[in-house]
Amino acid sequence: MPLFKTPAVILHTLPYGESDQIVTFYTLDFGKMKGMAKGAKRSRKRFGSRLEIASYVKVTFFEKETSNLVRLSNCDLIRPFEGLREDIRKLAWASYFIELVNEMTAEKIQNKPLFRLLVAFLTFIDRGSLKEEVLRIFEIRFLSCLGYQPQLDPCIHCQKKLTGERFFFSPVKGGVVCSACAPSLPDLIPVSLGTLKTLLLAHTLPLEKVSRISFSPQSLKESRALLSSFLQQYLGKELKSKKFLEQINGNAEFGMRNSE
Ligand SMILES: [Zn+2]
């Protein structure tokens, strides 16, 4: 019976029976997986506290013919992200990333860029980069990793290059609409040229610069509305972690102070 070993981030755990746990984890090599951790609640030696949400670990598992859950045999800590467990705001941010990944990925589809994105952004949060920009950059890059990158130029309706200053975003079509096409389309979100440029930059910015970038207040407001409604198209529901995040940050408009 072959053993597999791969880096993973713990997405979700569910107690099962008296001593077991069903664990959902996102791996570098196999994408999202679900496994049974036998005796996880008893055996501190094999699993300890390593099966906590957002722990970055190396899992060892094997496949069970009789089950669609793999069997976890071991779990070694790579990075505990202790900061996330010591600060409720950090935990709220990390939970949002984790829930997005859990809700929007299918099992057993390898996506190494997505895995690396998740680890990089959990690291930012662990170190205290709680700027709203970090949330927005995660969202747009996450969508791109899944192949859902919004089209920011040209107009998604007429395919003409965007000119002028005022544009609109169509969450249903997944792209920007020019002012000539706008009157014929429903449910549009106004978006300025500055915000489009900011989102393009957010997409290509080297990771080491992410926690230093600042959006203008208008770009923050517009990108928040645009990405939230676009994600909603795919999720079809409000995430629990998003509500938690909004409560933690003080108001539903996501008006956040920067902690840096
Ligand atoms: Zn157009």
PDB file of C-alpha atoms and ligand atoms in Angstrom:
ATOM      1  CA  MET A   1       0.000   0.000   0.000  1.00  0.00           C
ATOM      2  CA  PRO A   2       1.811   3.174  -1.151  1.00  0.00           C
ATOM      3  CA  LEU A   3       2.230   6.025   1.309  1.00  0.00           C
ATOM      4  CA  PHE A   4       1.905   9.588   0.028  1.00  0.00           C
ATOM      5  CA  LYS A   5       3.581  12.580   1.645  1.00  0.00           C
ATOM      6  CA  THR A   6       2.743  16.167   0.733  1.00  0.00           C
ATOM      7  CA  PRO A   7       2.675  19.673   2.243  1.00  0.00           C
ATOM      8  CA  ALA A   8      -0.879  20.711   3.164  1.00  0.00           C
ATOM      9  CA  VAL A   9      -2.972  23.385   4.857  1.00  0.00           C
ATOM     10  CA  ILE A  10      -5.777  22.181   7.138  1.00  0.00           C
ATOM     11  CA  LEU A  11      -9.122  23.572   5.912  1.00  0.00           C
ATOM     12  CA  HIS A  12     -11.688  21.899   8.146  1.00  0.00           C
ATOM     13  CA  THR A  13     -12.019  19.247  10.838  1.00  0.00           C
ATOM     14  CA  LEU A  14     -15.059  17.343  12.010  1.00  0.00           C
ATOM     15  CA  PRO A  15     -15.174  15.070  15.064  1.00  0.00           C
ATOM     16  CA  TYR A  16     -16.153  11.520  14.141  1.00  0.00           C
ATOM     17  CA  GLY A  17     -17.182   9.040  16.811  1.00  0.00           C
ATOM     18  CA  GLU A  18     -15.363   9.008  20.130  1.00  0.00           C
ATOM     19  CA  SER A  19     -11.808   9.520  19.009  1.00  0.00           C
ATOM     20  CA  ASP A  20     -11.551  10.111  15.247  1.00  0.00           C
ATOM     21  CA  GLN A  21     -11.628  13.192  13.056  1.00  0.00           C
ATOM     22  CA  ILE A  22     -12.541  13.771   9.420  1.00  0.00           C
ATOM     23  CA  VAL A  23     -10.052  16.281   8.072  1.00  0.00           C
ATOM     24  CA  THR A  24     -10.270  18.373   4.893  1.00  0.00           C
ATOM     25  CA  PHE A  25      -6.885  19.638   3.742  1.00  0.00           C
ATOM     26  CA  TYR A  26      -5.466  21.436   0.708  1.00  0.00           C
ATOM     27  CA  THR A  27      -2.291  19.799  -0.581  1.00  0.00           C
ATOM     28  CA  LEU A  28       0.496  20.958  -2.869  1.00  0.00           C
ATOM     29  CA  ASP A  29       0.485  17.768  -4.929  1.00  0.00           C
ATOM     30  CA  PHE A  30      -3.124  16.573  -5.017  1.00  0.00           C
ATOM     31  CA  GLY A  31      -5.317  19.639  -4.409  1.00  0.00           C
ATOM     32  CA  LYS A  32      -8.116  19.347  -1.858  1.00  0.00           C
ATOM     33  CA  MET A  33      -8.506  16.024  -0.046  1.00  0.00           C
ATOM     34  CA  LYS A  34     -10.547  14.492   2.736  1.00  0.00           C
ATOM     35  CA  GLY A  35      -9.170  11.968   5.165  1.00  0.00           C
ATOM     36  CA  MET A  36      -9.868  10.079   8.353  1.00  0.00           C
ATOM     37  CA  ALA A  37      -7.489  10.686  11.254  1.00  0.00           C
ATOM     38  CA  LYS A  38      -7.997   7.621  13.446  1.00  0.00           C
ATOM     39  CA  GLY A  39      -7.555   8.308  17.142  1.00  0.00           C
ATOM     40  CA  ALA A  40      -6.827  11.996  16.460  1.00  0.00           C
ATOM     41  CA  LYS A  41      -8.573  13.035  19.634  1.00  0.00           C
ATOM     42  CA  ARG A  42      -6.510  10.560  21.697  1.00  0.00           C
ATOM     43  CA  SER A  43      -3.132  10.309  19.983  1.00  0.00           C
ATOM     44  CA  ARG A  44      -1.318  13.549  20.779  1.00  0.00           C
ATOM     45  CA  LYS A  45       1.847  11.934  19.460  1.00  0.00           C
ATOM     46  CA  ARG A  46       0.726  11.359  15.875  1.00  0.00           C
ATOM     47  CA  PHE A  47      -1.443  14.419  15.357  1.00  0.00           C
ATOM     48  CA  GLY A  48      -1.160  16.658  18.431  1.00  0.00           C
ATOM     49  CA  SER A  49      -2.570  20.122  17.756  1.00  0.00           C
ATOM     50  CA  ARG A  50      -1.432  19.905  14.150  1.00  0.00           C
ATOM     51  CA  LEU A  51      -4.921  19.257  12.804  1.00  0.00           C
ATOM     52  CA  GLU A  52      -6.082  22.797  13.578  1.00  0.00           C
ATOM     53  CA  ILE A  53      -7.576  25.090  10.940  1.00  0.00           C
ATOM     54  CA  ALA A  54      -4.873  26.886   8.908  1.00  0.00           C
ATOM     55  CA  SER A  55      -1.991  24.763  10.243  1.00  0.00           C
ATOM     56  CA  TYR A  56       0.678  24.311   7.578  1.00  0.00           C
ATOM     57  CA  VAL A  57       1.787  20.690   7.809  1.00  0.00           C
ATOM     58  CA  LYS A  58       3.244  17.735   5.965  1.00  0.00           C
ATOM     59  CA  VAL A  59       0.670  14.946   5.843  1.00  0.00           C
ATOM     60  CA  THR A  60       1.321  11.260   5.272  1.00  0.00           C
ATOM     61  CA  PHE A  61      -1.640   9.250   4.023  1.00  0.00           C
ATOM     62  CA  PHE A  62      -2.649   6.134   2.141  1.00  0.00           C
ATOM     63  CA  GLU A  63      -5.732   5.274   0.122  1.00  0.00           C
ATOM     64  CA  LYS A  64      -8.457   2.941   1.366  1.00  0.00           C
ATOM     65  CA  GLU A  65     -10.209   0.918  -1.316  1.00  0.00           C
ATOM     66  CA  THR A  66     -13.380   0.727   0.715  1.00  0.00           C
ATOM     67  CA  SER A  67     -13.667   4.449   1.393  1.00  0.00           C
ATOM     68  CA  ASN A  68     -13.521   7.707  -0.510  1.00  0.00           C
ATOM     69  CA  LEU A  69     -11.676   9.159   2.484  1.00  0.00           C
ATOM     70  CA  VAL A  70      -7.919   8.603   2.586  1.00  0.00           C
ATOM     71  CA  ARG A  71      -6.420   7.443   5.882  1.00  0.00           C
ATOM     72  CA  LEU A  72      -4.086   9.948   7.536  1.00  0.00           C
ATOM     73  CA  SER A  73      -1.227   8.130   9.185  1.00  0.00           C
ATOM     74  CA  ASN A  74       0.902  11.065  10.283  1.00  0.00           C
ATOM     75  CA  CYS A  75       1.091  14.832  10.340  1.00  0.00           C
ATOM     76  CA  ASP A  76       4.255  16.917  10.855  1.00  0.00           C
ATOM     77  CA  LEU A  77       4.211  20.637  11.483  1.00  0.00           C
ATOM     78  CA  ILE A  78       5.887  22.875   8.870  1.00  0.00           C
ATOM     79  CA  ARG A  79       4.659  26.217  10.236  1.00  0.00           C
ATOM     80  CA  PRO A  80       2.146  26.580  13.084  1.00  0.00           C
ATOM     81  CA  PHE A  81       1.037  30.157  12.261  1.00  0.00           C
ATOM     82  CA  GLU A  82       0.787  30.762  16.002  1.00  0.00           C
ATOM     83  CA  GLY A  83      -0.086  34.415  15.417  1.00  0.00           C
ATOM     84  CA  LEU A  84      -3.388  33.340  13.859  1.00  0.00           C
ATOM     85  CA  ARG A  85      -4.476  31.624  17.055  1.00  0.00           C
ATOM     86  CA  GLU A  86      -3.421  34.424  19.383  1.00  0.00           C
ATOM     87  CA  ASP A  87      -5.364  37.221  17.702  1.00  0.00           C
ATOM     88  CA  ILE A  88      -9.055  36.962  16.822  1.00  0.00           C
ATOM     89  CA  ARG A  89      -8.735  39.496  13.984  1.00  0.00           C
ATOM     90  CA  LYS A  90      -5.978  37.474  12.344  1.00  0.00           C
ATOM     91  CA  LEU A  91      -8.019  34.313  12.802  1.00  0.00           C
ATOM     92  CA  ALA A  92     -11.036  35.983  11.159  1.00  0.00           C
ATOM     93  CA  TRP A  93      -8.958  36.956   8.119  1.00  0.00           C
ATOM     94  CA  ALA A  94      -7.355  33.521   7.810  1.00  0.00           C
ATOM     95  CA  SER A  95     -10.756  31.816   8.186  1.00  0.00           C
ATOM     96  CA  TYR A  96     -12.048  33.812   5.223  1.00  0.00           C
ATOM     97  CA  PHE A  97      -9.198  32.624   2.955  1.00  0.00           C
ATOM     98  CA  ILE A  98      -9.628  29.059   4.198  1.00  0.00           C
ATOM     99  CA  GLU A  99     -13.391  29.020   3.634  1.00  0.00           C
ATOM    100  CA  LEU A 100     -13.054  30.492   0.129  1.00  0.00           C
ATOM    101  CA  VAL A 101     -10.606  27.724  -0.799  1.00  0.00           C
ATOM    102  CA  ASN A 102     -12.753  25.026   0.792  1.00  0.00           C
ATOM    103  CA  GLU A 103     -15.976  26.213  -0.853  1.00  0.00           C
ATOM    104  CA  MET A 104     -14.662  26.921  -4.336  1.00  0.00           C
ATOM    105  CA  THR A 105     -12.388  23.958  -5.058  1.00  0.00           C
ATOM    106  CA  ALA A 106     -13.234  20.393  -6.035  1.00  0.00           C
ATOM    107  CA  GLU A 107     -11.391  17.416  -4.546  1.00  0.00           C
ATOM    108  CA  LYS A 108      -8.261  15.871  -6.054  1.00  0.00           C
ATOM    109  CA  ILE A 109      -7.481  18.552  -8.631  1.00  0.00           C
ATOM    110  CA  GLN A 110      -3.870  19.665  -8.305  1.00  0.00           C
ATOM    111  CA  ASN A 111      -3.414  23.453  -8.284  1.00  0.00           C
ATOM    112  CA  LYS A 112       0.072  24.376  -7.092  1.00  0.00           C
ATOM    113  CA  PRO A 113      -0.312  28.150  -7.697  1.00  0.00           C
ATOM    114  CA  LEU A 114      -3.426  28.130  -5.487  1.00  0.00           C
ATOM    115  CA  PHE A 115      -1.627  26.211  -2.730  1.00  0.00           C
ATOM    116  CA  ARG A 116       1.293  28.676  -2.812  1.00  0.00           C
ATOM    117  CA  LEU A 117      -1.099  31.643  -2.816  1.00  0.00           C
ATOM    118  CA  LEU A 118      -2.855  30.331   0.296  1.00  0.00           C
ATOM    119  CA  VAL A 119       0.402  29.735   2.193  1.00  0.00           C
ATOM    120  CA  ALA A 120       1.778  33.166   1.189  1.00  0.00           C
ATOM    121  CA  PHE A 121      -1.342  35.017   2.338  1.00  0.00           C
ATOM    122  CA  LEU A 122      -1.641  33.074   5.608  1.00  0.00           C
ATOM    123  CA  THR A 123       1.968  34.136   6.214  1.00  0.00           C
ATOM    124  CA  PHE A 124       1.058  37.825   5.626  1.00  0.00           C
ATOM    125  CA  ILE A 125      -1.814  37.577   8.103  1.00  0.00           C
ATOM    126  CA  ASP A 126       0.304  35.688  10.651  1.00  0.00           C
ATOM    127  CA  ARG A 127       2.840  38.539  10.514  1.00  0.00           C
ATOM    128  CA  GLY A 128       0.120  41.153  11.000  1.00  0.00           C
ATOM    129  CA  SER A 129      -0.490  42.570   7.501  1.00  0.00           C
ATOM    130  CA  LEU A 130      -4.171  43.271   8.158  1.00  0.00           C
ATOM    131  CA  LYS A 131      -4.828  45.780   5.398  1.00  0.00           C
ATOM    132  CA  GLU A 132      -8.003  45.560   3.361  1.00  0.00           C
ATOM    133  CA  GLU A 133      -5.817  45.633   0.229  1.00  0.00           C
ATOM    134  CA  VAL A 134      -4.465  42.197   1.217  1.00  0.00           C
ATOM    135  CA  LEU A 135      -8.012  40.764   1.173  1.00  0.00           C
ATOM    136  CA  ARG A 136      -8.734  42.220  -2.257  1.00  0.00           C
ATOM    137  CA  ILE A 137      -5.432  41.028  -3.736  1.00  0.00           C
ATOM    138  CA  PHE A 138      -6.058  37.538  -2.373  1.00  0.00           C
ATOM    139  CA  GLU A 139      -9.549  37.491  -3.907  1.00  0.00           C
ATOM    140  CA  ILE A 140      -8.472  38.554  -7.379  1.00  0.00           C
ATOM    141  CA  ARG A 141      -5.485  36.196  -7.473  1.00  0.00           C
ATOM    142  CA  PHE A 142      -7.536  33.349  -6.056  1.00  0.00           C
ATOM    143  CA  LEU A 143     -10.133  33.813  -8.827  1.00  0.00           C
ATOM    144  CA  SER A 144      -7.342  33.825 -11.368  1.00  0.00           C
ATOM    145  CA  CYS A 145      -5.842  30.570  -9.971  1.00  0.00           C
ATOM    146  CA  LEU A 146      -9.243  28.948 -10.534  1.00  0.00           C
ATOM    147  CA  GLY A 147      -9.516  30.299 -14.095  1.00  0.00           C
ATOM    148  CA  TYR A 148     -12.227  32.839 -13.191  1.00  0.00           C
ATOM    149  CA  GLN A 149     -10.145  35.962 -13.665  1.00  0.00           C
ATOM    150  CA  PRO A 150     -12.463  38.923 -14.384  1.00  0.00           C
ATOM    151  CA  GLN A 151     -11.897  40.565 -17.777  1.00  0.00           C
ATOM    152  CA  LEU A 152     -10.727  44.116 -17.085  1.00  0.00           C
ATOM    153  CA  ASP A 153     -10.140  45.226 -20.712  1.00  0.00           C
ATOM    154  CA  PRO A 154     -11.594  45.293 -23.413  1.00  0.00           C
ATOM    155  CA  CYS A 155     -15.370  45.670 -22.849  1.00  0.00           C
ATOM    156  CA  ILE A 156     -16.761  42.181 -22.277  1.00  0.00           C
ATOM    157  CA  HIS A 157     -19.939  42.981 -24.240  1.00  0.00           C
ATOM    158  CA  CYS A 158     -18.736  44.724 -27.456  1.00  0.00           C
ATOM    159  CA  GLN A 159     -15.032  43.734 -27.173  1.00  0.00           C
ATOM    160  CA  LYS A 160     -13.948  47.319 -27.968  1.00  0.00           C
ATOM    161  CA  LYS A 161     -10.958  48.775 -26.154  1.00  0.00           C
ATOM    162  CA  LEU A 162     -12.026  50.842 -23.160  1.00  0.00           C
ATOM    163  CA  THR A 163     -11.792  54.624 -23.508  1.00  0.00           C
ATOM    164  CA  GLY A 164     -12.901  57.416 -21.166  1.00  0.00           C
ATOM    165  CA  GLU A 165     -12.951  57.490 -17.372  1.00  0.00           C
ATOM    166  CA  ARG A 166     -16.158  55.798 -16.177  1.00  0.00           C
ATOM    167  CA  PHE A 167     -16.921  52.131 -16.677  1.00  0.00           C
ATOM    168  CA  PHE A 168     -19.080  49.419 -15.155  1.00  0.00           C
ATOM    169  CA  PHE A 169     -18.547  45.865 -14.007  1.00  0.00           C
ATOM    170  CA  SER A 170     -20.968  43.050 -14.778  1.00  0.00           C
ATOM    171  CA  PRO A 171     -20.698  40.261 -12.150  1.00  0.00           C
ATOM    172  CA  VAL A 172     -22.848  37.995 -14.345  1.00  0.00           C
ATOM    173  CA  LYS A 173     -20.652  38.431 -17.430  1.00  0.00           C
ATOM    174  CA  GLY A 174     -17.470  38.555 -15.359  1.00  0.00           C
ATOM    175  CA  GLY A 175     -15.969  41.648 -16.897  1.00  0.00           C
ATOM    176  CA  VAL A 176     -15.887  45.386 -17.454  1.00  0.00           C
ATOM    177  CA  VAL A 177     -18.517  47.045 -19.637  1.00  0.00           C
ATOM    178  CA  CYS A 178     -18.043  50.335 -21.530  1.00  0.00           C
ATOM    179  CA  SER A 179     -20.426  53.272 -21.037  1.00  0.00           C
ATOM    180  CA  ALA A 180     -21.973  52.683 -24.507  1.00  0.00           C
ATOM    181  CA  CYS A 181     -23.008  49.098 -23.634  1.00  0.00           C
ATOM    182  CA  ALA A 182     -24.011  49.825 -20.031  1.00  0.00           C
ATOM    183  CA  PRO A 183     -27.646  50.951 -20.644  1.00  0.00           C
ATOM    184  CA  SER A 184     -28.526  47.557 -22.177  1.00  0.00           C
ATOM    185  CA  LEU A 185     -27.186  45.424 -19.303  1.00  0.00           C
ATOM    186  CA  PRO A 186     -28.642  44.793 -15.805  1.00  0.00           C
ATOM    187  CA  ASP A 187     -27.016  44.852 -12.333  1.00  0.00           C
ATOM    188  CA  LEU A 188     -23.858  46.802 -13.104  1.00  0.00           C
ATOM    189  CA  ILE A 189     -21.370  48.183 -10.584  1.00  0.00           C
ATOM    190  CA  PRO A 190     -19.704  51.537 -11.382  1.00  0.00           C
ATOM    191  CA  VAL A 191     -15.935  51.314 -11.596  1.00  0.00           C
ATOM    192  CA  SER A 192     -13.341  54.000 -12.328  1.00  0.00           C
ATOM    193  CA  LEU A 193     -10.263  53.795 -14.522  1.00  0.00           C
ATOM    194  CA  GLY A 194      -8.137  54.158 -11.369  1.00  0.00           C
ATOM    195  CA  THR A 195      -9.700  51.022  -9.863  1.00  0.00           C
ATOM    196  CA  LEU A 196      -9.180  49.022 -13.054  1.00  0.00           C
ATOM    197  CA  LYS A 197      -5.504  50.001 -13.066  1.00  0.00           C
ATOM    198  CA  THR A 198      -5.232  49.136  -9.368  1.00  0.00           C
ATOM    199  CA  LEU A 199      -6.759  45.694  -9.934  1.00  0.00           C
ATOM    200  CA  LEU A 200      -4.430  45.010 -12.862  1.00  0.00           C
ATOM    201  CA  LEU A 201      -1.504  45.971 -10.631  1.00  0.00           C
ATOM    202  CA  ALA A 202      -2.855  43.795  -7.791  1.00  0.00           C
ATOM    203  CA  HIS A 203      -2.663  40.919 -10.172  1.00  0.00           C
ATOM    204  CA  THR A 204       0.931  41.314 -11.278  1.00  0.00           C
ATOM    205  CA  LEU A 205       2.547  42.790  -8.148  1.00  0.00           C
ATOM    206  CA  PRO A 206       5.415  40.639  -6.777  1.00  0.00           C
ATOM    207  CA  LEU A 207       4.332  38.873  -3.569  1.00  0.00           C
ATOM    208  CA  GLU A 208       6.953  40.598  -1.413  1.00  0.00           C
ATOM    209  CA  LYS A 209       5.322  43.963  -2.224  1.00  0.00           C
ATOM    210  CA  VAL A 210       1.727  42.944  -1.453  1.00  0.00           C
ATOM    211  CA  SER A 211       1.670  44.086   2.177  1.00  0.00           C
ATOM    212  CA  ARG A 212       3.067  47.523   1.220  1.00  0.00           C
ATOM    213  CA  ILE A 213       0.548  48.461  -1.497  1.00  0.00           C
ATOM    214  CA  SER A 214      -2.149  51.074  -0.755  1.00  0.00           C
ATOM    215  CA  PHE A 215      -5.356  51.559  -2.768  1.00  0.00           C
ATOM    216  CA  SER A 216      -7.115  54.939  -2.910  1.00  0.00           C
ATOM    217  CA  PRO A 217     -10.337  55.091  -0.800  1.00  0.00           C
ATOM    218  CA  GLN A 218     -12.378  55.038  -4.034  1.00  0.00           C
ATOM    219  CA  SER A 219     -10.529  51.985  -5.380  1.00  0.00           C
ATOM    220  CA  LEU A 220     -10.980  50.173  -2.064  1.00  0.00           C
ATOM    221  CA  LYS A 221     -14.718  50.834  -2.122  1.00  0.00           C
ATOM    222  CA  GLU A 222     -15.163  49.881  -5.784  1.00  0.00           C
ATOM    223  CA  SER A 223     -12.961  46.783  -5.713  1.00  0.00           C
ATOM    224  CA  ARG A 224     -14.739  45.587  -2.545  1.00  0.00           C
ATOM    225  CA  ALA A 225     -18.146  45.854  -4.279  1.00  0.00           C
ATOM    226  CA  LEU A 226     -16.898  44.385  -7.555  1.00  0.00           C
ATOM    227  CA  LEU A 227     -15.079  41.361  -6.101  1.00  0.00           C
ATOM    228  CA  SER A 228     -17.757  40.643  -3.511  1.00  0.00           C
ATOM    229  CA  SER A 229     -20.538  40.426  -6.106  1.00  0.00           C
ATOM    230  CA  PHE A 230     -18.329  38.522  -8.549  1.00  0.00           C
ATOM    231  CA  LEU A 231     -17.423  35.902  -5.914  1.00  0.00           C
ATOM    232  CA  GLN A 232     -21.102  35.695  -5.021  1.00  0.00           C
ATOM    233  CA  GLN A 233     -21.810  34.493  -8.577  1.00  0.00           C
ATOM    234  CA  TYR A 234     -19.751  31.377  -7.927  1.00  0.00           C
ATOM    235  CA  LEU A 235     -20.503  30.850  -4.240  1.00  0.00           C
ATOM    236  CA  GLY A 236     -24.264  31.367  -4.429  1.00  0.00           C
ATOM    237  CA  LYS A 237     -24.297  32.069  -0.692  1.00  0.00           C
ATOM    238  CA  GLU A 238     -22.808  34.285   1.982  1.00  0.00           C
ATOM    239  CA  LEU A 239     -19.769  32.775   3.690  1.00  0.00           C
ATOM    240  CA  LYS A 240     -19.918  32.457   7.494  1.00  0.00           C
ATOM    241  CA  SER A 241     -16.332  33.642   7.714  1.00  0.00           C
ATOM    242  CA  LYS A 242     -17.182  36.787   5.734  1.00  0.00           C
ATOM    243  CA  LYS A 243     -19.857  37.777   8.244  1.00  0.00           C
ATOM    244  CA  PHE A 244     -17.402  37.056  11.072  1.00  0.00           C
ATOM    245  CA  LEU A 245     -14.770  39.178   9.340  1.00  0.00           C
ATOM    246  CA  GLU A 246     -17.208  42.074   8.956  1.00  0.00           C
ATOM    247  CA  GLN A 247     -18.196  41.879  12.634  1.00  0.00           C
ATOM    248  CA  ILE A 248     -14.574  41.746  13.735  1.00  0.00           C
ATOM    249  CA  ASN A 249     -13.699  44.718  11.586  1.00  0.00           C
ATOM    250  CA  GLY A 250     -16.401  46.800  13.161  1.00  0.00           C
ATOM    251  CA  ASN A 251     -18.900  47.438  10.398  1.00  0.00           C
ATOM    252  CA  ALA A 252     -20.506  45.812   7.408  1.00  0.00           C
ATOM    253  CA  GLU A 253     -18.858  48.262   5.032  1.00  0.00           C
ATOM    254  CA  PHE A 254     -15.463  46.746   5.823  1.00  0.00           C
ATOM    255  CA  GLY A 255     -14.120  50.121   6.889  1.00  0.00           C
ATOM    256  CA  MET A 256     -10.827  49.036   8.361  1.00  0.00           C
ATOM    257  CA  ARG A 257      -7.985  50.738  10.032  1.00  0.00           C
ATOM    258  CA  ASN A 258      -4.570  49.593   8.939  1.00  0.00           C
ATOM    259  CA  SER A 259      -2.713  47.807  11.678  1.00  0.00           C
ATOM    260  CA  GLU A 260       0.729  48.471  10.262  1.00  0.00           C
TER     261      GLU A 260
HETATM  262 ZN    ZN B   1     -18.954  47.839 -24.828  1.00  0.00          ZN
END
